[in-house]
mmCIF file of C-alpha atoms in Angstrom:
data_model
loop_
_atom_site.group_PDB
_atom_site.id
_atom_site.type_symbol
_atom_site.label_atom_id
_atom_site.label_comp_id
_atom_site.label_asym_id
_atom_site.label_seq_id
_atom_site.Cartn_x
_atom_site.Cartn_y
_atom_site.Cartn_z
ATOM 1 C CA MET A 1 -0.205 0.245 0.036
ATOM 2 C CA SER A 2 1.184 3.657 -1.330
ATOM 3 C CA SER A 3 2.104 6.279 1.608
ATOM 4 C CA SER A 4 1.707 10.104 1.360
ATOM 5 C CA ILE A 5 4.860 10.129 4.137
ATOM 6 C CA SER A 6 8.045 9.702 2.737
ATOM 7 C CA ALA A 7 11.170 9.150 4.969
ATOM 8 C CA LYS A 8 12.325 12.479 4.765
ATOM 9 C CA THR A 9 9.116 13.614 6.530
ATOM 10 C CA VAL A 10 9.704 11.399 9.584
ATOM 11 C CA ARG A 11 11.943 12.829 12.244
ATOM 12 C CA VAL A 12 13.829 10.770 14.357
ATOM 13 C CA PRO A 13 14.302 12.257 17.912
ATOM 14 C CA LYS A 14 18.074 12.908 18.992
ATOM 15 C CA ALA A 15 19.436 10.779 22.006
ATOM 16 C CA ALA A 16 20.024 14.068 23.944
ATOM 17 C CA GLU A 17 16.107 14.571 23.109
ATOM 18 C CA LEU A 18 14.936 11.162 24.328
ATOM 19 C CA ILE A 19 16.900 11.871 27.632
ATOM 20 C CA ALA A 20 15.508 15.317 28.291
ATOM 21 C CA ALA A 21 12.133 13.550 27.747
ATOM 22 C CA HIS A 22 12.857 10.981 30.345
ATOM 23 C CA PHE A 23 13.774 13.374 32.953
ATOM 24 C CA ARG A 24 10.845 16.032 32.046
ATOM 25 C CA GLU A 25 8.181 13.069 32.171
ATOM 26 C CA ALA A 26 9.641 12.251 35.635
ATOM 27 C CA ILE A 27 9.894 15.788 37.148
ATOM 28 C CA ILE A 28 6.506 16.472 35.849
ATOM 29 C CA ARG A 29 5.233 13.542 37.550
ATOM 30 C CA GLY A 30 6.692 14.693 41.046
ATOM 31 C CA GLN A 31 9.239 11.184 40.581
ATOM 32 C CA ILE A 32 12.107 13.716 41.350
ATOM 33 C CA ALA A 33 11.045 16.485 43.677
ATOM 34 C CA ALA A 34 11.904 20.257 43.414
ATOM 35 C CA GLY A 35 15.780 20.519 45.306
ATOM 36 C CA GLU A 36 16.824 16.815 44.300
ATOM 37 C CA ARG A 37 19.858 16.621 41.711
ATOM 38 C CA LEU A 38 19.871 14.653 38.605
ATOM 39 C CA PRO A 39 22.534 11.673 38.572
ATOM 40 C CA GLN A 40 26.142 12.854 38.015
ATOM 41 C CA GLU A 41 27.466 13.007 34.358
ATOM 42 C CA ALA A 42 29.422 9.861 34.599
ATOM 43 C CA SER A 43 26.304 7.725 35.696
ATOM 44 C CA LEU A 44 24.350 9.294 33.021
ATOM 45 C CA ILE A 45 26.620 8.330 30.238
ATOM 46 C CA ALA A 46 26.953 4.917 31.790
ATOM 47 C CA GLN A 47 22.904 4.648 32.111
ATOM 48 C CA PHE A 48 21.886 5.577 29.257
ATOM 49 C CA GLU A 49 25.283 4.390 26.795
ATOM 50 C CA VAL A 50 25.566 7.667 25.445
ATOM 51 C CA SER A 51 28.439 9.940 24.725
ATOM 52 C CA ARG A 52 29.248 12.770 27.194
ATOM 53 C CA PRO A 53 28.614 15.794 24.363
ATOM 54 C CA THR A 54 25.252 13.868 24.474
ATOM 55 C CA VAL A 55 24.383 13.896 28.190
ATOM 56 C CA ARG A 56 25.633 18.107 28.173
ATOM 57 C CA GLU A 57 23.118 18.227 25.438
ATOM 58 C CA ALA A 58 20.377 16.643 27.351
ATOM 59 C CA ILE A 59 20.807 18.744 30.502
ATOM 60 C CA ARG A 60 21.105 21.956 28.179
ATOM 61 C CA ILE A 61 17.300 21.257 26.814
ATOM 62 C CA LEU A 62 16.102 20.822 30.435
ATOM 63 C CA GLU A 63 17.799 24.175 31.644
ATOM 64 C CA VAL A 64 16.647 26.062 28.839
ATOM 65 C CA GLU A 65 13.044 24.742 29.905
ATOM 66 C CA GLY A 66 13.420 26.045 33.402
ATOM 67 C CA LEU A 67 13.229 22.531 34.910
ATOM 68 C CA ILE A 68 16.622 22.255 36.328
ATOM 69 C CA THR A 69 19.425 24.469 37.520
ATOM 70 C CA VAL A 70 22.915 23.762 36.758
ATOM 71 C CA VAL A 71 25.721 25.155 39.294
ATOM 72 C CA ARG A 72 29.128 24.617 38.266
ATOM 73 C CA GLY A 73 32.047 23.439 40.975
ATOM 74 C CA ALA A 74 32.865 20.473 42.823
ATOM 75 C CA ASN A 75 29.442 20.488 44.821
ATOM 76 C CA GLY A 76 27.393 21.712 41.647
ATOM 77 C CA GLY A 77 25.307 19.212 39.728
ATOM 78 C CA ALA A 78 21.766 19.692 37.908
ATOM 79 C CA ARG A 79 19.195 20.403 40.754
ATOM 80 C CA VAL A 80 15.492 20.186 39.929
ATOM 81 C CA ASN A 81 13.636 23.143 40.130
ATOM 82 C CA ALA A 82 10.348 23.732 42.114
ATOM 83 C CA LEU A 83 7.531 23.828 38.728
ATOM 84 C CA ASN A 84 5.773 27.652 38.773
ATOM 85 C CA GLY A 85 4.661 30.257 36.315
ATOM 86 C CA GLU A 86 7.900 31.655 35.476
ATOM 87 C CA ALA A 87 8.961 28.817 33.198
ATOM 88 C CA VAL A 88 5.580 28.934 31.800
ATOM 89 C CA THR A 89 5.708 33.057 30.897
ATOM 90 C CA ARG A 90 9.167 32.540 29.738
ATOM 91 C CA ALA A 91 8.309 30.506 27.289
ATOM 92 C CA ALA A 92 5.015 32.173 26.108
ATOM 93 C CA GLY A 93 6.700 35.504 26.233
ATOM 94 C CA LEU A 94 9.519 34.109 23.888
ATOM 95 C CA ALA A 95 6.941 32.456 21.525
ATOM 96 C CA LEU A 96 4.921 35.529 21.564
ATOM 97 C CA GLN A 97 7.949 37.790 20.500
ATOM 98 C CA ALA A 98 8.776 35.025 17.496
ATOM 99 C CA LEU A 99 5.842 34.865 16.221
ATOM 100 C CA GLY A 100 5.312 38.818 16.103
ATOM 101 C CA ALA A 101 2.146 39.196 17.701
ATOM 102 C CA THR A 102 1.556 42.572 19.051
ATOM 103 C CA ILE A 103 -0.109 44.146 22.031
ATOM 104 C CA GLU A 104 -2.902 44.994 20.432
ATOM 105 C CA GLU A 105 -3.503 41.125 19.590
ATOM 106 C CA ILE A 106 -2.590 39.858 23.205
ATOM 107 C CA TYR A 107 -5.523 42.542 24.336
ATOM 108 C CA ALA A 108 -8.042 40.919 22.026
ATOM 109 C CA ALA A 109 -7.242 37.347 23.258
ATOM 110 C CA ARG A 110 -7.589 38.512 26.754
ATOM 111 C CA THR A 111 -10.806 39.723 26.398
ATOM 112 C CA LEU A 112 -12.163 36.959 24.887
ATOM 113 C CA ILE A 113 -10.906 34.772 28.043
ATOM 114 C CA GLU A 114 -11.312 36.787 30.841
ATOM 115 C CA PRO A 115 -14.982 37.449 30.695
ATOM 116 C CA PRO A 116 -15.745 33.427 30.337
ATOM 117 C CA SER A 117 -13.351 33.409 33.370
ATOM 118 C CA ALA A 118 -15.141 35.526 35.922
ATOM 119 C CA ARG A 119 -18.582 33.944 35.237
ATOM 120 C CA LEU A 120 -16.722 30.709 36.404
ATOM 121 C CA ALA A 121 -15.096 31.475 39.448
ATOM 122 C CA ALA A 122 -18.682 33.200 39.884
ATOM 123 C CA GLU A 123 -20.070 29.617 39.338
ATOM 124 C CA SER A 124 -17.735 27.353 40.821
ATOM 125 C CA ARG A 125 -15.865 29.248 43.403
ATOM 126 C CA PRO A 126 -17.213 32.315 44.018
ATOM 127 C CA ARG A 127 -15.972 32.256 48.268
ATOM 128 C CA GLU A 128 -12.410 31.285 47.212
ATOM 129 C CA ALA A 129 -12.390 33.437 43.746
ATOM 130 C CA ALA A 130 -13.591 36.775 46.198
ATOM 131 C CA GLU A 131 -11.001 36.212 48.849
ATOM 132 C CA ALA A 132 -8.074 35.835 46.245
ATOM 133 C CA LEU A 133 -8.885 38.730 44.493
ATOM 134 C CA TRP A 134 -9.486 40.824 47.517
ATOM 135 C CA VAL A 135 -6.058 40.167 48.752
ATOM 136 C CA GLN A 136 -4.866 41.445 44.775
ATOM 137 C CA TYR A 137 -7.374 44.452 44.863
ATOM 138 C CA LYS A 138 -5.701 45.209 48.435
ATOM 139 C CA ALA A 139 -2.143 45.609 46.763
ATOM 140 C CA GLU A 140 -3.682 47.059 43.813
ATOM 141 C CA ARG A 141 -4.429 50.020 46.411
ATOM 142 C CA GLU A 142 -1.609 49.722 48.334
ATOM 143 C CA ALA A 143 0.873 50.346 45.065
ATOM 144 C CA THR A 144 2.615 53.579 44.637
ATOM 145 C CA THR A 145 4.864 53.794 41.636
ATOM 146 C CA ASP A 146 4.135 53.080 38.172
ATOM 147 C CA ALA A 147 6.153 49.626 38.162
ATOM 148 C CA GLU A 148 3.962 48.382 41.524
ATOM 149 C CA ARG A 149 0.909 49.438 39.924
ATOM 150 C CA ALA A 150 1.792 47.305 36.617
ATOM 151 C CA ARG A 151 2.595 44.364 38.740
ATOM 152 C CA SER A 152 -0.426 44.274 40.287
ATOM 153 C CA ILE A 153 -2.749 45.032 37.961
ATOM 154 C CA ALA A 154 -1.457 42.366 35.467
ATOM 155 C CA MET A 155 -1.891 40.052 38.042
ATOM 156 C CA PHE A 156 -4.749 40.793 39.325
ATOM 157 C CA HIS A 157 -5.682 39.681 35.683
ATOM 158 C CA SER A 158 -3.951 36.495 36.252
ATOM 159 C CA VAL A 159 -5.499 35.615 39.604
ATOM 160 C CA LEU A 160 -8.977 35.999 38.057
ATOM 161 C CA LEU A 161 -8.043 33.193 35.181
ATOM 162 C CA ALA A 162 -6.326 30.892 38.230
ATOM 163 C CA GLN A 163 -9.685 31.066 39.934
ATOM 164 C CA SER A 164 -12.183 30.302 37.275
ATOM 165 C CA GLY A 165 -11.370 26.843 38.652
ATOM 166 C CA ASN A 166 -10.185 25.540 34.933
ATOM 167 C CA VAL A 167 -6.462 24.646 34.984
ATOM 168 C CA ALA A 168 -6.059 25.293 31.321
ATOM 169 C CA LEU A 169 -7.093 28.663 31.933
ATOM 170 C CA MET A 170 -4.831 29.110 34.982
ATOM 171 C CA VAL A 171 -1.813 28.324 32.582
ATOM 172 C CA VAL A 172 -2.983 31.024 29.936
ATOM 173 C CA GLY A 173 -3.413 33.110 32.522
ATOM 174 C CA GLN A 174 0.587 32.658 34.026
ATOM 175 C CA ALA A 175 1.668 32.796 30.702
ATOM 176 C CA LEU A 176 -0.005 35.951 29.674
ATOM 177 C CA TYR A 177 1.030 37.637 32.933
ATOM 178 C CA GLY A 178 4.675 38.694 32.311
ATOM 179 C CA VAL A 179 3.102 40.206 28.834
ATOM 180 C CA THR A 180 0.574 42.188 30.657
ATOM 181 C CA GLU A 181 2.870 43.406 33.207
ATOM 182 C CA ARG A 182 5.443 44.804 30.693
ATOM 183 C CA HIS A 183 1.969 45.920 28.473
ATOM 184 C CA ILE A 184 1.031 48.459 31.752
ATOM 185 C CA GLU A 185 4.675 49.205 32.347
ATOM 186 C CA VAL A 186 5.242 50.764 28.989
ATOM 187 C CA SER A 187 1.737 52.387 28.649
ATOM 188 C CA TYR A 188 2.665 54.118 31.536
ATOM 189 C CA ARG A 189 6.403 55.037 30.012
ATOM 190 C CA HIS A 190 4.505 56.524 26.797
ATOM 191 C CA GLY A 191 3.184 59.541 29.287
ATOM 192 C CA PRO A 192 -0.225 60.256 29.932
ATOM 193 C CA VAL A 193 -2.815 57.921 28.526
ATOM 194 C CA PRO A 194 -5.346 59.957 26.817
ATOM 195 C CA GLY A 195 -8.428 60.308 29.383
ATOM 196 C CA GLN A 196 -5.914 59.310 32.043
ATOM 197 C CA SER A 197 -6.822 60.721 34.930
ATOM 198 C CA ALA A 198 -6.793 60.250 38.789
ATOM 199 C CA LYS A 199 -10.307 59.844 38.331
ATOM 200 C CA SER A 200 -10.630 57.079 35.167
ATOM 201 C CA ILE A 201 -7.874 55.273 37.454
ATOM 202 C CA GLU A 202 -10.049 55.609 40.544
ATOM 203 C CA ALA A 203 -12.915 53.898 38.253
ATOM 204 C CA GLY A 204 -10.802 51.081 37.193
ATOM 205 C CA TYR A 205 -10.367 50.112 40.492
ATOM 206 C CA ARG A 206 -13.893 50.324 41.600
ATOM 207 C CA SER A 207 -14.601 47.890 38.768
ATOM 208 C CA HIS A 208 -12.429 45.512 40.169
ATOM 209 C CA ALA A 209 -14.139 45.669 43.110
ATOM 210 C CA ARG A 210 -17.612 45.371 41.690
ATOM 211 C CA LEU A 211 -16.164 42.200 39.802
ATOM 212 C CA ILE A 212 -14.956 40.580 43.204
ATOM 213 C CA GLU A 213 -18.560 41.361 44.680
ATOM 214 C CA ILE A 214 -20.391 39.909 42.044
ATOM 215 C CA ILE A 215 -18.425 36.991 42.124
ATOM 216 C CA GLU A 216 -19.010 36.698 45.924
ATOM 217 C CA ALA A 217 -22.747 36.736 45.371
ATOM 218 C CA GLY A 218 -22.427 33.703 42.852
ATOM 219 C CA ASN A 219 -23.598 35.490 39.646
ATOM 220 C CA GLY A 220 -22.233 34.211 36.631
ATOM 221 C CA PRO A 221 -23.804 35.940 33.951
ATOM 222 C CA GLU A 222 -23.313 39.237 36.212
ATOM 223 C CA ALA A 223 -19.838 38.956 36.446
ATOM 224 C CA GLU A 224 -19.065 38.152 32.818
ATOM 225 C CA GLU A 225 -20.948 40.792 31.212
ATOM 226 C CA HIS A 226 -19.263 42.951 33.774
ATOM 227 C CA TRP A 227 -15.869 42.337 32.878
ATOM 228 C CA HIS A 228 -16.640 42.005 29.469
ATOM 229 C CA ARG A 229 -17.551 45.482 29.629
ATOM 230 C CA HIS A 230 -14.336 46.627 31.559
ATOM 231 C CA MET A 231 -12.203 45.126 29.070
ATOM 232 C CA THR A 232 -13.769 46.959 26.149
ATOM 233 C CA THR A 233 -14.004 49.687 27.808
ATOM 234 C CA ALA A 234 -10.594 49.898 29.437
ATOM 235 C CA GLY A 235 -9.046 48.264 25.701
ATOM 236 C CA PRO A 236 -9.023 52.145 23.909
ATOM 237 C CA PHE A 237 -6.969 53.645 27.583
ATOM 238 C CA TRP A 238 -4.343 50.807 27.735
ATOM 239 C CA LEU A 239 -3.798 50.435 23.726
ATOM 240 C CA SER A 240 -3.999 54.013 22.824
ATOM 241 C CA LYS A 241 0.021 54.127 22.276
ATOM 242 C CA VAL A 242 1.094 51.177 22.739
ATOM 243 C CA GLY A 243 -1.315 48.742 20.824
ATOM 244 C CA LYS A 244 0.508 47.747 17.477
ATOM 245 C CA THR A 245 3.778 47.788 19.347
ATOM 246 C CA ALA A 246 5.050 44.232 18.957
ATOM 247 C CA VAL A 247 5.521 41.957 21.841
ATOM 248 C CA VAL A 248 9.311 41.810 21.390
ATOM 249 C CA ASP A 249 9.987 45.556 21.533
ATOM 250 C CA VAL A 250 8.219 45.927 25.096
ATOM 251 C CA PHE A 251 11.076 43.392 26.292
ATOM 252 C CA HIS A 252 13.536 45.470 25.001
#
């Protein structure tokens, strides 16, 4: 029987990639705990029957992915990192930069996913979600510099996605956090945004507080409607000067 798949289209993984995949799965499954060290280089060479360069390439792959940290010296080695959102944020930021995404595109995506997330939070975990969002709201109010405001506002959006109760949305929130933070920072750096005033900033804070109250009351449809209105209203405010800016440019 003929096949449209030729030998050239089938890529056999390199030995280093297979070794990296072996340890990646073990780390993700918790079979190797955070803080533990991977076997020494000589042990890996013997275990997998490969060359030293192959082992070192596998270690580099895991290091680039943020799964391990390599410490040089007599007491060094490859130590497993705690799994958190930093690796996700870093990888997403790099991908968005490489693909030429703009701030406007990021905001459009967030406008699509955040309102339904607010609904899920209200319907599935109103008390827990409201508690987490009130903590972040307090951080917003206590921010005294533009950088602090950028971090706290970006984190509010990330917490909202996390509190939806949907793991995939939580990961998306972590992935977009760094880009959202830099977007807000750059917006502040570009000088006064048209319409930006103490009054408009206060209105944004009040909208955040209102969302939390709606979620706390367990009203999913109203939470979704309110947050969609918030995002579409705030869009021109945050995108007026940097909407067409490429993501790669806000990281430099």
